[in-house]
Amino acid sequence: MLLTSVIIVLREVLEAALLISILSALSVVHGIRRGWIGLALACGFVAALGLGYGIDTVSNWFDGVGQEVSSAFMQFAIYIALALMLYLLGAPDGHGQRTTRMLAGLMTMIVALAITREGFEVLVYVLGFAGNLKYLLVVLLGSAIGAGIGISIGALIYYLLRSLPRGPAHGASLVLLVLVAAGLVSQASLLLIQADWLPARLPVWDSSALIAEDSVTGQLLYALVGYEATPTAIQAGFYFGGALLMLLVGTGAAFRRGRNSVDKGET
Amino acid sequence: MNVLRRALAGFVVLLVTAGSAGPARAGKPVFELEIRNHLFWPSELVIPAHTKVKLLVHNTDPTPEEFESYELNREKVIMGGRKGVIFIGPLAPGEYPFFGEFHPKTAQGRVIVE
C-alpha cells in the first residue's frame, strides 16, 4: 500500500513538476519575476479540489466520457498557451513590460491547468481512503514521499538548466518545451481515442523492447515527453504534428526577431 | 489575434461535432466488467480482434479505483458506486493485462483478444 501510493503520486507530481521546472528556468533566462508560480500553484490546487468534488458530474458528460474530454481539452489549452509563449519568446520587442506580463500570465495558466489535471487524480485517490484511518495514514505518508521525489526530480532539472550559460539554457528549455508540448497533444489524442471521439487502428510500432512503458526510464520519459511504446497512427501524428507546429512557431518568431534587429541596425 | 480566435473557434466546433456524432458510434460491442472487493469480475475478458469495443466498468466498491493498462494504453478513474465507459481496441490477437492502479496487487485481469 505504501509503495503503491508513492508510485501513484510520484507519477502525477512528476508531470507537473517537470513543466514547472522548465517554465521557471525560462523565467530566469528572460527576466520574468517568478511570483507567478505561487499564484499558479494556488489556482491549480483550488481547481483540482473543484474538479475532484465535481468528478461525478464531469464523468457523466458526453455519455460517460466527460473525464477524458475535459482532460483532453485542458491539454489542448496548455498546448496553445505553450505555442503562444514560444511565439512571444521570439517576439521582436524583446520582452518589454507588456510581453513579460503576457508571458507570466501564460505560464500561470499553463501551470494551473497542469496542477488541476494531476492534482485532482491524487485527490480522488487519497480521499478514497478517507473512511479508513489506518490506510489513510499510510497513503498520506506514501503520497508525501512520492510528491517529495517528484518535486526533487523537478528541482534537479531546474538546476541543471540553470547551470548552463544563458544561450544554451534558453535553447535547452525550448527544446524540452517543444517535446513536452508534443507529448501533451499526443496524450490528448489518446484520451479522445479512449472516449471514442477519435478512431483507432492497430499501433504503428512497438518500442517496448527498447524502452518498456512500465520501466523507470519509460515512466520518466512518459512524464516528460509523453513517451508511448505502442502508439496508434493518430497519436504519432498528433505528436509529430504538434512538435512540427511548435517548431514552425518558434522559427517564425525567431525570424521576425532577427529581421527586426537588422532593421534597427543591430547585429 | 483574429486568426487565432477563429482557429480556436473552428477547433471547438470540430470537437463538438465529433462529440455529437453519436449515431456513428452506435453499434460497438459492449462488455461489462465489475470491480468488487478490489478485484475484477471477470478477471479475463474475451473480445474480438480488430474491433473497437466499449467496456462498461461498474465499480461496486465504496472507494474509487483506476482502471489502467500499459498494453491497452488506457487509464480511467472510476468513483465508488459508479460506472465508467472506456473504449479499447482495435487490437491484434493476444493477451493484454490490465490492473487497478489503486489496488494493483489484487485488482488484476487481462483482455484476451481472439
mmCIF file of C-alpha atoms in Angstrom:
data_model
loop_
_atom_site.group_PDB
_atom_site.id
_atom_site.type_symbol
_atom_site.label_atom_id
_atom_site.label_comp_id
_atom_site.label_asym_id
_atom_site.label_seq_id
_atom_site.Cartn_x
_atom_site.Cartn_y
_atom_site.Cartn_z
ATOM 1 C CA MET A 1 0.000 0.000 0.000
ATOM 2 C CA LEU A 2 2.823 2.395 0.858
ATOM 3 C CA LEU A 3 4.752 1.669 -2.308
ATOM 4 C CA THR A 4 1.602 1.922 -4.409
ATOM 5 C CA SER A 5 0.795 5.375 -3.088
ATOM 6 C CA VAL A 6 4.386 6.530 -3.553
ATOM 7 C CA ILE A 7 4.316 5.475 -7.209
ATOM 8 C CA ILE A 8 0.869 6.867 -7.956
ATOM 9 C CA VAL A 9 1.573 10.303 -6.508
ATOM 10 C CA LEU A 10 5.118 10.378 -7.901
ATOM 11 C CA ARG A 11 3.838 9.877 -11.437
ATOM 12 C CA GLU A 12 1.274 12.639 -11.204
ATOM 13 C CA VAL A 13 3.556 15.123 -9.446
ATOM 14 C CA LEU A 14 6.399 14.426 -11.876
ATOM 15 C CA GLU A 15 4.371 15.513 -14.898
ATOM 16 C CA ALA A 16 3.503 18.845 -13.347
ATOM 17 C CA ALA A 17 6.925 19.326 -11.716
ATOM 18 C CA LEU A 18 8.810 18.964 -14.988
ATOM 19 C CA LEU A 19 6.673 21.553 -16.706
ATOM 20 C CA ILE A 20 7.102 23.933 -13.769
ATOM 21 C CA SER A 21 10.896 23.481 -13.791
ATOM 22 C CA ILE A 22 11.190 24.244 -17.486
ATOM 23 C CA LEU A 23 8.993 27.322 -17.205
ATOM 24 C CA SER A 24 10.843 28.515 -14.083
ATOM 25 C CA ALA A 25 14.183 28.182 -15.851
ATOM 26 C CA LEU A 26 12.799 30.129 -18.808
ATOM 27 C CA SER A 27 11.562 32.820 -16.431
ATOM 28 C CA VAL A 28 15.034 33.318 -15.066
ATOM 29 C CA VAL A 29 16.628 33.385 -18.516
ATOM 30 C CA HIS A 30 14.139 36.008 -19.671
ATOM 31 C CA GLY A 31 13.997 38.089 -16.535
ATOM 32 C CA ILE A 32 10.400 37.269 -15.659
ATOM 33 C CA ARG A 33 9.726 37.566 -11.956
ATOM 34 C CA ARG A 34 8.711 34.236 -10.511
ATOM 35 C CA GLY A 35 5.849 35.365 -8.335
ATOM 36 C CA TRP A 36 3.524 33.762 -10.863
ATOM 37 C CA ILE A 37 4.480 30.297 -9.586
ATOM 38 C CA GLY A 38 2.776 30.822 -6.220
ATOM 39 C CA LEU A 39 -0.384 32.116 -7.862
ATOM 40 C CA ALA A 40 -0.419 29.249 -10.345
ATOM 41 C CA LEU A 41 0.031 26.665 -7.585
ATOM 42 C CA ALA A 42 -2.787 28.195 -5.559
ATOM 43 C CA CYS A 43 -5.173 28.370 -8.521
ATOM 44 C CA GLY A 44 -4.241 24.853 -9.538
ATOM 45 C CA PHE A 45 -4.940 23.396 -6.099
ATOM 46 C CA VAL A 46 -8.273 25.152 -5.825
ATOM 47 C CA ALA A 47 -9.298 23.993 -9.288
ATOM 48 C CA ALA A 48 -8.126 20.448 -8.500
ATOM 49 C CA LEU A 49 -10.354 20.487 -5.413
ATOM 50 C CA GLY A 50 -13.241 21.715 -7.502
ATOM 51 C CA LEU A 51 -12.710 19.041 -10.138
ATOM 52 C CA GLY A 52 -12.335 16.332 -7.510
ATOM 53 C CA TYR A 53 -15.539 17.474 -5.855
ATOM 54 C CA GLY A 54 -17.417 17.591 -9.146
ATOM 55 C CA ILE A 55 -15.923 14.450 -10.670
ATOM 56 C CA ASP A 56 -19.225 12.593 -10.647
ATOM 57 C CA THR A 57 -20.934 15.271 -12.708
ATOM 58 C CA VAL A 58 -17.990 15.675 -15.052
ATOM 59 C CA SER A 59 -17.688 11.922 -15.635
ATOM 60 C CA ASN A 60 -21.245 11.756 -16.900
ATOM 61 C CA TRP A 61 -20.838 14.433 -19.552
ATOM 62 C CA PHE A 62 -20.780 13.295 -23.172
ATOM 63 C CA ASP A 63 -22.234 9.851 -22.434
ATOM 64 C CA GLY A 64 -19.786 8.883 -19.723
ATOM 65 C CA VAL A 65 -16.561 10.212 -21.225
ATOM 66 C CA GLY A 66 -16.590 13.651 -19.665
ATOM 67 C CA GLN A 67 -13.332 12.988 -17.789
ATOM 68 C CA GLU A 68 -11.430 12.206 -20.957
ATOM 69 C CA VAL A 69 -12.890 15.104 -22.896
ATOM 70 C CA SER A 70 -12.205 17.707 -20.187
ATOM 71 C CA SER A 71 -8.692 16.364 -19.652
ATOM 72 C CA ALA A 72 -8.008 16.468 -23.386
ATOM 73 C CA PHE A 73 -9.418 19.977 -23.566
ATOM 74 C CA MET A 74 -7.061 21.099 -20.794
ATOM 75 C CA GLN A 75 -4.112 19.523 -22.628
ATOM 76 C CA PHE A 76 -5.011 21.363 -25.825
ATOM 77 C CA ALA A 77 -5.357 24.610 -23.876
ATOM 78 C CA ILE A 78 -1.891 24.121 -22.382
ATOM 79 C CA TYR A 79 -0.522 23.377 -25.846
ATOM 80 C CA ILE A 80 -1.961 26.567 -27.319
ATOM 81 C CA ALA A 81 -0.601 28.554 -24.372
ATOM 82 C CA LEU A 82 2.842 26.979 -24.901
ATOM 83 C CA ALA A 83 2.743 27.891 -28.586
ATOM 84 C CA LEU A 84 1.797 31.476 -27.748
ATOM 85 C CA MET A 85 4.615 31.543 -25.215
ATOM 86 C CA LEU A 86 7.085 30.270 -27.789
ATOM 87 C CA TYR A 87 5.966 32.983 -30.170
ATOM 88 C CA LEU A 88 6.313 35.712 -27.563
ATOM 89 C CA LEU A 89 9.758 34.497 -26.507
ATOM 90 C CA GLY A 90 10.952 35.236 -30.018
ATOM 91 C CA ALA A 91 8.947 38.445 -30.329
ATOM 92 C CA PRO A 92 10.791 41.496 -31.658
ATOM 93 C CA ASP A 93 10.118 43.907 -28.825
ATOM 94 C CA GLY A 94 12.486 41.826 -26.739
ATOM 95 C CA HIS A 95 10.456 41.474 -23.594
ATOM 96 C CA GLY A 96 9.110 44.870 -22.877
ATOM 97 C CA GLN A 97 6.778 45.150 -19.931
ATOM 98 C CA ARG A 98 3.717 44.017 -21.869
ATOM 99 C CA THR A 99 5.351 40.891 -23.272
ATOM 100 C CA THR A 100 6.748 39.970 -19.876
ATOM 101 C CA ARG A 101 3.336 40.289 -18.285
ATOM 102 C CA MET A 102 1.739 38.193 -21.018
ATOM 103 C CA LEU A 103 4.417 35.543 -20.640
ATOM 104 C CA ALA A 104 3.899 35.429 -16.890
ATOM 105 C CA GLY A 105 0.154 35.183 -17.442
ATOM 106 C CA LEU A 106 0.534 32.320 -19.888
ATOM 107 C CA MET A 107 2.891 30.471 -17.578
ATOM 108 C CA THR A 108 0.446 30.882 -14.699
ATOM 109 C CA MET A 109 -2.352 29.456 -16.799
ATOM 110 C CA ILE A 110 -0.247 26.527 -18.005
ATOM 111 C CA VAL A 111 0.929 25.526 -14.552
ATOM 112 C CA ALA A 112 -2.527 25.989 -13.001
ATOM 113 C CA LEU A 113 -4.040 23.704 -15.663
ATOM 114 C CA ALA A 114 -1.289 21.122 -15.243
ATOM 115 C CA ILE A 115 -1.769 21.057 -11.483
ATOM 116 C CA THR A 116 -5.531 20.819 -11.857
ATOM 117 C CA ARG A 117 -5.157 17.772 -14.087
ATOM 118 C CA GLU A 118 -2.626 15.958 -11.927
ATOM 119 C CA GLY A 119 -3.897 17.224 -8.588
ATOM 120 C CA PHE A 120 -7.440 16.004 -8.955
ATOM 121 C CA GLU A 121 -6.276 12.432 -9.583
ATOM 122 C CA VAL A 122 -4.130 12.472 -6.455
ATOM 123 C CA LEU A 123 -7.031 13.966 -4.521
ATOM 124 C CA VAL A 124 -9.507 11.324 -5.706
ATOM 125 C CA TYR A 125 -7.037 8.599 -4.787
ATOM 126 C CA VAL A 126 -6.291 9.913 -1.300
ATOM 127 C CA LEU A 127 -9.895 10.815 -0.463
ATOM 128 C CA GLY A 128 -10.937 7.287 -1.396
ATOM 129 C CA PHE A 129 -9.275 6.201 1.840
ATOM 130 C CA ALA A 130 -10.894 8.897 3.960
ATOM 131 C CA GLY A 131 -13.136 6.384 5.678
ATOM 132 C CA ASN A 132 -10.301 4.109 6.747
ATOM 133 C CA LEU A 133 -7.911 5.809 9.131
ATOM 134 C CA LYS A 134 -5.272 3.078 9.131
ATOM 135 C CA TYR A 135 -4.961 3.100 5.347
ATOM 136 C CA LEU A 136 -5.342 6.855 5.136
ATOM 137 C CA LEU A 137 -2.204 7.476 7.219
ATOM 138 C CA VAL A 138 -0.153 5.079 5.102
ATOM 139 C CA VAL A 139 -1.491 6.620 1.914
ATOM 140 C CA LEU A 140 -0.742 10.159 3.132
ATOM 141 C CA LEU A 141 2.790 9.140 4.035
ATOM 142 C CA GLY A 142 3.291 7.480 0.671
ATOM 143 C CA SER A 143 1.839 10.499 -1.099
ATOM 144 C CA ALA A 144 4.196 12.823 0.736
ATOM 145 C CA ILE A 145 7.166 10.646 -0.210
ATOM 146 C CA GLY A 146 6.034 10.374 -3.824
ATOM 147 C CA ALA A 147 5.429 14.104 -4.049
ATOM 148 C CA GLY A 148 8.831 14.749 -2.493
ATOM 149 C CA ILE A 149 10.592 12.569 -5.052
ATOM 150 C CA GLY A 150 8.689 14.188 -7.910
ATOM 151 C CA ILE A 151 9.495 17.693 -6.719
ATOM 152 C CA SER A 152 13.151 16.733 -6.240
ATOM 153 C CA ILE A 153 13.432 15.482 -9.805
ATOM 154 C CA GLY A 154 11.808 18.688 -10.990
ATOM 155 C CA ALA A 155 14.277 20.722 -8.944
ATOM 156 C CA LEU A 156 17.143 18.707 -10.415
ATOM 157 C CA ILE A 157 16.030 19.534 -13.953
ATOM 158 C CA TYR A 158 15.629 23.198 -12.975
ATOM 159 C CA TYR A 159 19.155 23.433 -11.554
ATOM 160 C CA LEU A 160 20.578 21.525 -14.489
ATOM 161 C CA LEU A 161 19.031 24.087 -16.836
ATOM 162 C CA ARG A 162 20.166 26.991 -14.635
ATOM 163 C CA SER A 163 23.724 25.664 -14.564
ATOM 164 C CA LEU A 164 24.001 26.210 -18.298
ATOM 165 C CA PRO A 165 25.065 29.580 -19.713
ATOM 166 C CA ARG A 166 22.179 31.785 -20.829
ATOM 167 C CA GLY A 167 22.153 30.807 -24.514
ATOM 168 C CA PRO A 168 22.227 27.023 -24.074
ATOM 169 C CA ALA A 169 19.814 27.296 -21.124
ATOM 170 C CA HIS A 170 17.341 29.102 -23.356
ATOM 171 C CA GLY A 171 17.871 26.606 -26.173
ATOM 172 C CA ALA A 172 17.609 23.508 -23.979
ATOM 173 C CA SER A 173 14.458 24.835 -22.292
ATOM 174 C CA LEU A 174 12.833 25.474 -25.653
ATOM 175 C CA VAL A 175 13.720 22.031 -26.975
ATOM 176 C CA LEU A 176 12.206 20.466 -23.851
ATOM 177 C CA LEU A 177 9.190 22.727 -24.233
ATOM 178 C CA VAL A 178 8.577 21.541 -27.795
ATOM 179 C CA LEU A 179 8.842 17.903 -26.702
ATOM 180 C CA VAL A 180 6.567 18.458 -23.689
ATOM 181 C CA ALA A 181 4.013 20.211 -25.889
ATOM 182 C CA ALA A 182 4.104 17.377 -28.425
ATOM 183 C CA GLY A 183 3.677 14.861 -25.619
ATOM 184 C CA LEU A 184 0.687 16.758 -24.217
ATOM 185 C CA VAL A 185 -1.135 16.926 -27.500
ATOM 186 C CA SER A 186 -0.436 13.278 -28.235
ATOM 187 C CA GLN A 187 -1.753 12.333 -24.785
ATOM 188 C CA ALA A 188 -4.857 14.373 -25.505
ATOM 189 C CA SER A 189 -5.427 12.427 -28.709
ATOM 190 C CA LEU A 190 -5.117 9.185 -26.730
ATOM 191 C CA LEU A 191 -7.795 10.406 -24.331
ATOM 192 C CA LEU A 192 -10.083 11.175 -27.242
ATOM 193 C CA ILE A 193 -9.439 7.714 -28.673
ATOM 194 C CA GLN A 194 -10.357 6.263 -25.287
ATOM 195 C CA ALA A 195 -13.536 8.316 -25.391
ATOM 196 C CA ASP A 196 -14.236 7.175 -28.938
ATOM 197 C CA TRP A 197 -14.166 10.740 -30.233
ATOM 198 C CA LEU A 198 -11.269 9.752 -32.443
ATOM 199 C CA PRO A 199 -10.937 6.481 -34.340
ATOM 200 C CA ALA A 200 -8.174 3.999 -33.655
ATOM 201 C CA ARG A 201 -6.265 1.410 -35.591
ATOM 202 C CA LEU A 202 -3.543 -1.006 -34.563
ATOM 203 C CA PRO A 203 -0.394 0.577 -33.137
ATOM 204 C CA VAL A 204 2.119 1.573 -35.782
ATOM 205 C CA TRP A 205 5.137 0.396 -33.834
ATOM 206 C CA ASP A 206 6.128 -1.314 -30.627
ATOM 207 C CA SER A 207 9.246 0.029 -28.956
ATOM 208 C CA SER A 208 8.743 -1.766 -25.655
ATOM 209 C CA ALA A 209 11.802 -3.891 -26.414
ATOM 210 C CA LEU A 210 13.849 -0.671 -26.409
ATOM 211 C CA ILE A 211 12.154 1.160 -23.550
ATOM 212 C CA ALA A 212 9.316 -0.548 -21.731
ATOM 213 C CA GLU A 213 6.488 1.731 -20.653
ATOM 214 C CA ASP A 214 6.466 0.351 -17.130
ATOM 215 C CA SER A 215 10.229 0.663 -16.627
ATOM 216 C CA VAL A 216 11.686 3.575 -14.675
ATOM 217 C CA THR A 217 13.094 5.153 -17.839
ATOM 218 C CA GLY A 218 9.795 4.637 -19.596
ATOM 219 C CA GLN A 219 7.823 6.281 -16.809
ATOM 220 C CA LEU A 220 10.255 9.204 -16.691
ATOM 221 C CA LEU A 221 10.046 9.685 -20.438
ATOM 222 C CA TYR A 222 6.257 9.359 -20.299
ATOM 223 C CA ALA A 223 6.028 12.104 -17.703
ATOM 224 C CA LEU A 224 8.466 14.368 -19.515
ATOM 225 C CA VAL A 225 7.715 13.942 -23.207
ATOM 226 C CA GLY A 226 4.703 11.649 -23.353
ATOM 227 C CA TYR A 227 6.582 8.509 -24.403
ATOM 228 C CA GLU A 228 4.367 5.710 -25.659
ATOM 229 C CA ALA A 229 5.693 2.268 -26.591
ATOM 230 C CA THR A 230 2.743 1.365 -28.822
ATOM 231 C CA PRO A 231 1.217 4.492 -30.313
ATOM 232 C CA THR A 232 -1.509 4.413 -32.945
ATOM 233 C CA ALA A 233 -1.106 6.408 -36.141
ATOM 234 C CA ILE A 234 -3.266 9.210 -34.773
ATOM 235 C CA GLN A 235 -1.232 9.551 -31.588
ATOM 236 C CA ALA A 236 2.044 9.562 -33.516
ATOM 237 C CA GLY A 237 0.526 12.024 -35.966
ATOM 238 C CA PHE A 238 -0.500 14.386 -33.173
ATOM 239 C CA TYR A 239 2.953 14.069 -31.622
ATOM 240 C CA PHE A 240 4.967 14.869 -34.717
ATOM 241 C CA GLY A 241 2.399 17.369 -35.948
ATOM 242 C CA GLY A 242 2.407 19.047 -32.563
ATOM 243 C CA ALA A 243 6.191 19.228 -32.499
ATOM 244 C CA LEU A 244 6.294 20.496 -36.079
ATOM 245 C CA LEU A 245 3.779 23.237 -35.357
ATOM 246 C CA MET A 246 5.767 24.369 -32.318
ATOM 247 C CA LEU A 247 8.967 24.394 -34.404
ATOM 248 C CA LEU A 248 7.234 26.483 -37.066
ATOM 249 C CA VAL A 249 6.004 28.962 -34.447
ATOM 250 C CA GLY A 250 9.468 29.152 -32.914
ATOM 251 C CA THR A 251 11.182 29.599 -36.251
ATOM 252 C CA GLY A 252 8.686 32.217 -37.336
ATOM 253 C CA ALA A 253 9.164 34.163 -34.130
ATOM 254 C CA ALA A 254 12.968 33.931 -34.291
ATOM 255 C CA PHE A 255 12.872 35.042 -37.909
ATOM 256 C CA ARG A 256 10.757 38.077 -37.045
ATOM 257 C CA ARG A 257 13.063 38.921 -34.176
ATOM 258 C CA GLY A 258 16.172 38.575 -36.332
ATOM 259 C CA ARG A 259 14.694 40.729 -39.083
ATOM 260 C CA ASN A 260 13.615 43.386 -36.631
ATOM 261 C CA SER A 261 17.098 43.531 -35.100
ATOM 262 C CA VAL A 262 18.596 44.034 -38.551
ATOM 263 C CA ASP A 263 16.102 46.780 -39.290
ATOM 264 C CA LYS A 264 17.066 48.526 -36.092
ATOM 265 C CA GLY A 265 20.675 48.391 -37.190
ATOM 266 C CA GLU A 266 21.709 45.915 -34.523
ATOM 267 C CA THR A 267 23.884 42.934 -35.353
ATOM 268 C CA MET B 1 -5.085 37.594 -32.838
ATOM 269 C CA ASN B 2 -8.177 37.461 -35.026
ATOM 270 C CA VAL B 3 -6.800 34.462 -36.884
ATOM 271 C CA LEU B 4 -6.032 32.754 -33.611
ATOM 272 C CA ARG B 5 -9.515 33.366 -32.299
ATOM 273 C CA ARG B 6 -11.051 31.959 -35.457
ATOM 274 C CA ALA B 7 -8.756 28.949 -35.340
ATOM 275 C CA LEU B 8 -9.763 28.306 -31.737
ATOM 276 C CA ALA B 9 -13.436 28.622 -32.603
ATOM 277 C CA GLY B 10 -13.003 26.247 -35.500
ATOM 278 C CA PHE B 11 -11.280 23.773 -33.257
ATOM 279 C CA VAL B 12 -14.071 23.903 -30.682
ATOM 280 C CA VAL B 13 -16.650 23.362 -33.439
ATOM 281 C CA LEU B 14 -14.647 20.374 -34.619
ATOM 282 C CA LEU B 15 -14.595 18.867 -31.149
ATOM 283 C CA VAL B 16 -18.302 19.432 -30.597
ATOM 284 C CA THR B 17 -19.208 17.930 -33.955
ATOM 285 C CA ALA B 18 -17.030 14.939 -33.276
ATOM 286 C CA GLY B 19 -18.659 14.551 -29.905
ATOM 287 C CA SER B 20 -22.194 14.733 -31.205
ATOM 288 C CA ALA B 21 -21.538 12.123 -33.855
ATOM 289 C CA GLY B 22 -23.275 9.687 -31.567
ATOM 290 C CA PRO B 23 -25.109 7.594 -34.130
ATOM 291 C CA ALA B 24 -21.841 6.922 -35.924
ATOM 292 C CA ARG B 25 -20.503 5.349 -32.778
ATOM 293 C CA ALA B 26 -23.522 3.218 -32.051
ATOM 294 C CA GLY B 27 -23.176 -0.480 -32.612
ATOM 295 C CA LYS B 28 -19.887 -1.136 -30.866
ATOM 296 C CA PRO B 29 -19.969 -4.352 -28.839
ATOM 297 C CA VAL B 30 -20.317 -3.744 -25.126
ATOM 298 C CA PHE B 31 -18.512 -5.756 -22.467
ATOM 299 C CA GLU B 32 -19.100 -5.429 -18.774
ATOM 300 C CA LEU B 33 -16.549 -5.535 -16.002
ATOM 301 C CA GLU B 34 -17.199 -5.253 -12.306
ATOM 302 C CA ILE B 35 -14.862 -4.073 -9.572
ATOM 303 C CA ARG B 36 -15.808 -5.696 -6.317
ATOM 304 C CA ASN B 37 -13.626 -6.019 -3.211
ATOM 305 C CA HIS B 38 -10.720 -4.586 -5.202
ATOM 306 C CA LEU B 39 -10.949 -7.423 -7.727
ATOM 307 C CA PHE B 40 -12.085 -7.509 -11.322
ATOM 308 C CA TRP B 41 -15.046 -9.714 -12.197
ATOM 309 C CA PRO B 42 -14.456 -11.400 -14.600
ATOM 310 C CA SER B 43 -10.689 -11.283 -14.456
ATOM 311 C CA GLU B 44 -10.487 -12.486 -18.042
ATOM 312 C CA LEU B 45 -12.410 -10.887 -20.838
ATOM 313 C CA VAL B 46 -12.521 -12.281 -24.354
ATOM 314 C CA ILE B 47 -13.107 -9.774 -27.127
ATOM 315 C CA PRO B 48 -13.000 -9.996 -30.930
ATOM 316 C CA ALA B 49 -9.812 -8.980 -32.732
ATOM 317 C CA HIS B 50 -9.522 -5.777 -34.767
ATOM 318 C CA THR B 51 -12.690 -4.343 -33.245
ATOM 319 C CA LYS B 52 -13.123 -1.279 -31.088
ATOM 320 C CA VAL B 53 -15.257 -2.315 -28.121
ATOM 321 C CA LYS B 54 -16.920 -0.458 -25.289
ATOM 322 C CA LEU B 55 -16.027 -1.531 -21.765
ATOM 323 C CA LEU B 56 -18.619 -0.724 -19.148
ATOM 324 C CA VAL B 57 -16.819 -0.874 -15.821
ATOM 325 C CA HIS B 58 -19.004 -0.906 -12.752
ATOM 326 C CA ASN B 59 -17.189 -0.117 -9.543
ATOM 327 C CA THR B 60 -19.371 -1.570 -6.795
ATOM 328 C CA ASP B 61 -16.774 -0.838 -4.110
ATOM 329 C CA PRO B 62 -17.339 2.272 -1.989
ATOM 330 C CA THR B 63 -13.890 3.628 -2.889
ATOM 331 C CA PRO B 64 -12.573 4.787 -6.277
ATOM 332 C CA GLU B 65 -10.392 2.621 -8.494
ATOM 333 C CA GLU B 66 -8.361 3.422 -11.560
ATOM 334 C CA PHE B 67 -8.615 1.035 -14.472
ATOM 335 C CA GLU B 68 -5.179 1.045 -16.073
ATOM 336 C CA SER B 69 -3.257 -0.904 -18.666
ATOM 337 C CA TYR B 70 0.058 -0.151 -20.354
ATOM 338 C CA GLU B 71 -0.588 -2.681 -23.100
ATOM 339 C CA LEU B 72 -4.060 -1.323 -23.833
ATOM 340 C CA ASN B 73 -2.904 2.281 -23.282
ATOM 341 C CA ARG B 74 -5.907 3.115 -21.177
ATOM 342 C CA GLU B 75 -6.397 4.668 -17.772
ATOM 343 C CA LYS B 76 -9.505 5.982 -16.089
ATOM 344 C CA VAL B 77 -10.587 6.727 -12.550
ATOM 345 C CA ILE B 78 -13.983 5.259 -11.647
ATOM 346 C CA MET B 79 -15.568 6.549 -8.473
ATOM 347 C CA GLY B 80 -17.063 4.218 -5.889
ATOM 348 C CA GLY B 81 -20.517 3.012 -6.803
ATOM 349 C CA ARG B 82 -20.259 4.443 -10.313
ATOM 350 C CA LYS B 83 -19.949 3.124 -13.836
ATOM 351 C CA GLY B 84 -17.280 4.173 -16.298
ATOM 352 C CA VAL B 85 -17.077 3.903 -20.064
ATOM 353 C CA ILE B 86 -13.756 3.002 -21.707
ATOM 354 C CA PHE B 87 -13.260 2.197 -25.363
ATOM 355 C CA ILE B 88 -10.489 -0.239 -26.193
ATOM 356 C CA GLY B 89 -9.148 -1.647 -29.425
ATOM 357 C CA PRO B 90 -8.915 -2.407 -32.235
ATOM 358 C CA LEU B 91 -6.386 -4.947 -31.055
ATOM 359 C CA ALA B 92 -4.341 -7.684 -32.632
ATOM 360 C CA PRO B 93 -4.907 -11.182 -31.207
ATOM 361 C CA GLY B 94 -3.097 -11.731 -27.937
ATOM 362 C CA GLU B 95 -3.334 -11.083 -24.234
ATOM 363 C CA TYR B 96 -3.423 -7.623 -22.735
ATOM 364 C CA PRO B 97 -3.168 -7.328 -18.959
ATOM 365 C CA PHE B 98 -4.866 -4.559 -17.007
ATOM 366 C CA PHE B 99 -4.926 -3.659 -13.330
ATOM 367 C CA GLY B 100 -6.496 -1.408 -10.773
ATOM 368 C CA GLU B 101 -3.850 1.192 -10.089
ATOM 369 C CA PHE B 102 -5.130 1.973 -6.618
ATOM 370 C CA HIS B 103 -5.002 -1.697 -5.578
ATOM 371 C CA PRO B 104 -2.576 -3.262 -8.058
ATOM 372 C CA LYS B 105 -1.791 -6.391 -6.047
ATOM 373 C CA THR B 106 -5.345 -7.703 -6.111
ATOM 374 C CA ALA B 107 -7.156 -5.961 -8.929
ATOM 375 C CA GLN B 108 -5.681 -7.670 -11.969
ATOM 376 C CA GLY B 109 -7.107 -9.040 -15.127
ATOM 377 C CA ARG B 110 -6.474 -9.488 -18.786
ATOM 378 C CA VAL B 111 -8.204 -8.984 -22.062
ATOM 379 C CA ILE B 112 -7.857 -11.939 -24.395
ATOM 380 C CA VAL B 113 -8.252 -10.932 -27.992
ATOM 381 C CA GLU B 114 -9.179 -13.658 -30.466
#
